Amino acid sequence: MRYADAVTSFTSYLERVRRLSPATVRAYRSDLADLGAVVADVDLREIDLELLREWLWRATRRGDARSTLARRAAAARSFFGWAHESELIPVDPSLRLVTPKRSKTLPVVASQDGMRDLLDQLRAAAAAGDPLALRDHAILEALYGSGMRVSELCGVDVDDVDMDRRTVRVLGKGARERVVPYGAPAADAIGAYLSRGRPALMARAAQSTPALFLGARGARIGARTVYALVARVLSPIVGAEHVGPHALRHSAATHLLDGGADLRAVQEILGHASLGTTQIYTHVSAERLLAGYRLAHPRA
């Protein structure tokens, strides 16, 4: 099979069998397209380890980050592993492909005081009754209060929210459904948005939608709109120019652990398939503890 045809079959497999998110499939497709620029549309059996090493070497010379190189190597291993299992190639050439180690950078986390001040400001802005201000306040409270992903938030329908139990049903990675809790401030913000904000936005729509959060024209809100909102209000708090909704997820997880939450419980709330993914937040909490110690202790 030719390389391009194999990539098409592989991405179809990711969508239909593994049921990965569209964003994840696009990332695989992008990484394999980068490899395709090097190997051209050859027969899949002609690609060997040396060609894969050449591909990563070119990316290194181009200045790609180590995290990008690691992700592309992982995409290649997944692709050729699938091709070998599908008997498209006799030998998997990626088995000995060395993955560059990712740099260990800790995620951006807002302080608890910073989040409290920010959410107080948004609540005050929403008090005037502007539908977009009500929506923005509810979105920030929901993201921080539940730790959900931006894709999960955008996919939430009104019927997914249980106002009595203060939980929301979300569809996570791999089409895995889970129920996550949120607190009283988020419940108040969502309630105000549902009663005063959402009806006003829905009146602008060409057709009705079950979506909980709506854009300015009344359609289901998109991830880009949420990114722009979070970047605008959160950047001054964390002191980083490029910050998105995931920083609220990082902050929620870190503050849960700082408050004594069990690591397994945080894993369930975040929807991580592996506990190892959740454990990075223990490092964040430890770093914050050390920073406080060094500032406060006279013998630090």
XYZ file of C-alpha atoms in Angstrom:
300
model
C 0.000 0.000 0.000
C 1.184 3.524 -0.779
C 2.029 5.772 2.152
C -0.758 8.314 1.536
C -3.407 5.586 1.269
C -2.148 3.985 4.474
C -2.354 7.291 6.340
C -5.954 7.724 5.169
C -6.828 4.226 6.398
C -5.041 4.819 9.696
C -6.837 8.090 10.464
C -10.144 6.426 9.601
C -9.247 3.698 12.107
C -8.521 6.344 14.761
C -11.899 7.973 14.163
C -14.113 4.905 13.835
C -12.441 2.248 15.981
C -10.464 4.111 18.637
C -12.968 6.991 18.557
C -10.366 9.645 19.232
C -11.384 13.286 19.265
C -11.255 15.280 16.001
C -8.433 17.410 17.425
C -6.333 14.322 18.227
C -6.938 12.853 14.767
C -5.915 16.166 13.184
C -2.686 16.086 15.213
C -1.892 12.562 13.969
C -2.689 13.589 10.408
C -0.445 16.657 10.676
C 2.502 14.690 12.070
C 2.180 11.981 9.425
C 1.893 14.628 6.703
C 5.214 16.020 7.944
C 6.713 12.542 7.574
C 5.126 12.267 4.124
C 7.028 15.365 3.004
C 10.244 13.400 3.600
C 9.337 9.876 2.474
C 7.069 10.991 -0.423
C 4.312 8.635 -1.522
C 6.400 5.479 -1.548
C 5.259 1.962 -0.887
C 4.907 1.572 2.874
C 7.346 -1.345 2.891
C 10.146 0.909 1.627
C 10.202 3.043 4.758
C 12.903 1.900 7.181
C 14.442 3.063 10.446
C 17.098 5.178 8.753
C 14.435 7.113 6.851
C 12.560 7.776 10.071
C 15.751 8.951 11.741
C 16.379 11.258 8.778
C 12.907 12.710 9.248
C 13.495 13.515 12.931
C 16.974 14.871 12.187
C 15.533 17.310 9.656
C 12.930 18.418 12.190
C 15.709 18.987 14.726
C 17.683 21.090 12.252
C 14.506 23.034 11.540
C 14.330 23.990 15.208
C 11.276 21.959 16.256
C 10.804 21.753 20.020
C 11.616 18.519 21.828
C 7.957 18.132 22.729
C 7.064 18.327 19.022
C 9.713 15.763 18.113
C 8.498 13.418 20.850
C 4.887 13.762 19.697
C 5.801 13.079 16.059
C 7.876 10.047 16.989
C 4.924 8.738 19.014
C 2.610 9.309 16.034
C 4.994 7.379 13.772
C 5.165 4.476 16.224
C 1.384 4.319 16.455
C 1.049 4.419 12.680
C 3.634 1.747 11.911
C 2.450 -0.406 14.812
C -1.035 -0.338 13.287
C 0.370 -1.079 9.816
C 2.274 -4.091 11.144
C -0.760 -5.441 13.016
C -2.814 -4.933 9.838
C -0.167 -6.959 7.929
C 0.582 -4.064 5.585
C 4.291 -4.317 6.429
C 6.345 -7.357 7.501
C 8.445 -5.454 10.087
C 7.719 -2.358 12.160
C 10.583 0.097 11.393
C 9.663 2.397 14.293
C 10.395 -0.091 17.094
C 13.945 1.240 17.539
C 13.097 4.867 16.873
C 14.453 6.857 19.819
C 12.072 9.428 21.221
C 13.613 12.712 22.404
C 12.801 13.240 26.066
C 10.295 15.975 26.762
C 11.480 18.881 28.855
C 9.902 18.743 32.294
C 8.015 22.023 32.429
C 5.341 22.476 35.057
C 1.929 23.709 33.921
C 0.829 27.308 34.413
C -1.248 27.596 37.580
C -3.087 30.625 38.932
C -2.987 31.371 42.646
C -6.098 30.796 44.720
C -6.216 34.481 45.629
C -5.838 35.448 41.971
C -8.702 33.175 40.942
C -10.886 34.502 43.747
C -10.303 38.109 42.679
C -10.872 37.303 39.003
C -14.142 35.482 39.614
C -15.338 38.243 41.929
C -14.710 40.766 39.140
C -16.602 38.650 36.630
C -19.509 38.232 39.041
C -19.670 42.002 39.545
C -19.628 42.568 35.774
C -22.423 40.014 35.311
C -24.621 41.664 37.942
C -25.688 44.314 35.425
C -27.444 41.570 33.436
C -25.539 41.673 30.143
C -26.052 38.196 28.601
C -22.429 37.831 27.461
C -21.111 38.903 30.866
C -23.419 36.359 32.515
C -22.183 33.680 30.103
C -18.497 34.551 30.587
C -18.829 34.404 34.353
C -20.582 31.031 34.160
C -17.941 29.642 31.783
C -15.027 30.626 34.028
C -16.769 29.286 37.134
C -17.605 26.038 35.314
C -14.083 25.475 33.977
C -12.391 26.229 37.274
C -15.083 24.630 39.440
C -15.155 21.306 37.572
C -11.725 21.029 35.931
C -13.330 20.004 32.635
C -11.613 20.409 29.265
C -12.659 23.192 26.898
C -13.915 20.633 24.362
C -16.050 19.068 27.089
C -17.477 22.431 28.114
C -18.376 23.325 24.528
C -20.171 19.985 24.141
C -22.321 20.280 27.272
C -26.085 20.522 26.694
C -28.584 22.045 29.109
C -29.934 18.580 29.961
C -26.436 17.448 30.983
C -26.496 19.767 33.981
C -28.034 18.566 37.252
C -28.613 21.758 39.209
C -29.874 19.899 42.298
C -26.831 17.655 42.650
C -24.446 20.261 41.201
C -22.971 17.860 38.656
C -22.510 17.941 34.900
C -22.231 15.030 32.476
C -19.389 15.470 29.966
C -18.011 13.474 27.052
C -14.240 13.240 27.367
C -11.401 11.807 25.341
C -12.083 8.503 23.620
C -15.832 9.200 23.914
C -15.636 8.330 27.625
C -18.534 9.813 29.561
C -18.174 10.921 33.162
C -20.032 13.026 35.705
C -18.094 15.808 37.409
C -19.111 17.963 40.372
C -18.978 21.732 40.620
C -19.319 24.075 43.577
C -21.881 26.551 44.841
C -20.343 29.620 43.106
C -20.477 27.817 39.747
C -24.056 26.750 40.465
C -25.049 30.366 41.162
C -23.315 31.597 37.997
C -24.848 28.893 35.789
C -28.280 29.500 37.317
C -28.069 33.241 36.620
C -26.904 32.572 33.072
C -29.715 30.083 32.430
C -32.391 32.455 33.699
C -31.163 35.765 32.287
C -28.292 35.215 29.849
C -29.034 32.160 27.729
C -32.616 33.168 26.780
C -31.356 36.500 25.464
C -28.640 34.807 23.399
C -31.053 32.136 22.170
C -33.328 34.902 20.833
C -30.526 35.837 18.406
C -30.260 32.302 16.966
C -31.525 31.219 13.569
C -32.569 27.895 15.101
C -32.742 26.416 18.587
C -29.899 24.388 20.069
C -29.624 22.212 23.192
C -26.165 23.644 23.933
C -25.625 25.092 27.390
C -23.182 27.802 26.381
C -23.974 29.935 23.352
C -22.006 32.317 21.198
C -22.945 35.928 20.516
C -25.261 34.825 17.675
C -27.030 32.142 19.655
C -25.281 29.040 18.283
C -23.247 26.558 20.339
C -20.106 28.273 21.549
C -16.811 27.260 19.921
C -13.487 26.472 21.533
C -11.813 29.516 19.950
C -14.280 31.855 21.640
C -13.574 30.248 25.010
C -9.811 30.416 24.389
C -10.056 34.136 23.586
C -12.120 34.777 26.706
C -9.761 32.911 29.029
C -6.654 34.475 27.484
C -8.108 37.954 27.946
C -9.047 37.595 31.614
C -6.488 35.070 32.899
C -3.240 36.317 31.316
C -2.825 39.211 33.788
C -3.428 36.825 36.692
C -0.776 34.235 35.788
C 1.655 36.616 34.090
C 1.778 34.604 30.857
C 0.797 35.909 27.447
C -0.247 32.611 25.872
C -2.660 31.004 28.308
C -5.837 29.072 27.593
C -8.626 27.141 29.306
C -6.267 24.319 30.231
C -4.647 26.663 32.764
C -7.966 26.659 34.641
C -7.944 22.844 34.590
C -4.355 22.876 35.902
C -5.335 25.376 38.582
C -8.386 23.373 39.651
C -6.363 20.164 39.999
C -3.534 21.843 41.887
C -5.870 23.628 44.292
C -7.749 20.378 44.945
C -4.504 18.664 45.924
C -3.389 21.683 47.953
C -6.672 21.359 49.856
C -6.053 17.685 50.659
C -8.013 15.923 47.901
C -7.084 12.312 47.143
C -5.060 11.835 43.970
C -7.439 9.124 42.731
C -10.403 11.441 43.212
C -8.661 14.162 41.194
C -7.945 11.591 38.473
C -11.649 10.739 38.282
C -12.693 14.387 38.190
C -10.234 15.222 35.403
C -11.012 12.066 33.437
C -7.398 10.935 33.139
C -7.023 7.367 31.896
C -3.711 7.031 33.761
C -2.873 8.090 37.300
C 0.568 9.037 36.013
C -0.964 11.917 34.071
C -2.537 13.274 37.239
C 0.683 12.975 39.241
C 2.239 16.035 37.620
C -0.009 18.108 39.872
C 1.669 16.625 42.928
C 4.921 18.093 41.568
C 3.223 21.460 41.123
C 1.970 21.368 44.712
C 5.432 20.388 45.955
C 7.026 23.264 44.048
C 4.546 25.710 45.565
C 5.251 24.307 49.031
C 9.008 24.736 48.543
C 8.557 28.264 47.222
C 6.527 29.195 50.300
C 9.102 27.607 52.583
C 11.997 29.466 50.973
C 10.184 32.767 51.295
C 9.017 32.299 54.877
C 11.562 30.219 56.801
C 14.518 32.109 58.293
C 16.862 29.149 57.696
C 15.681 28.332 54.185
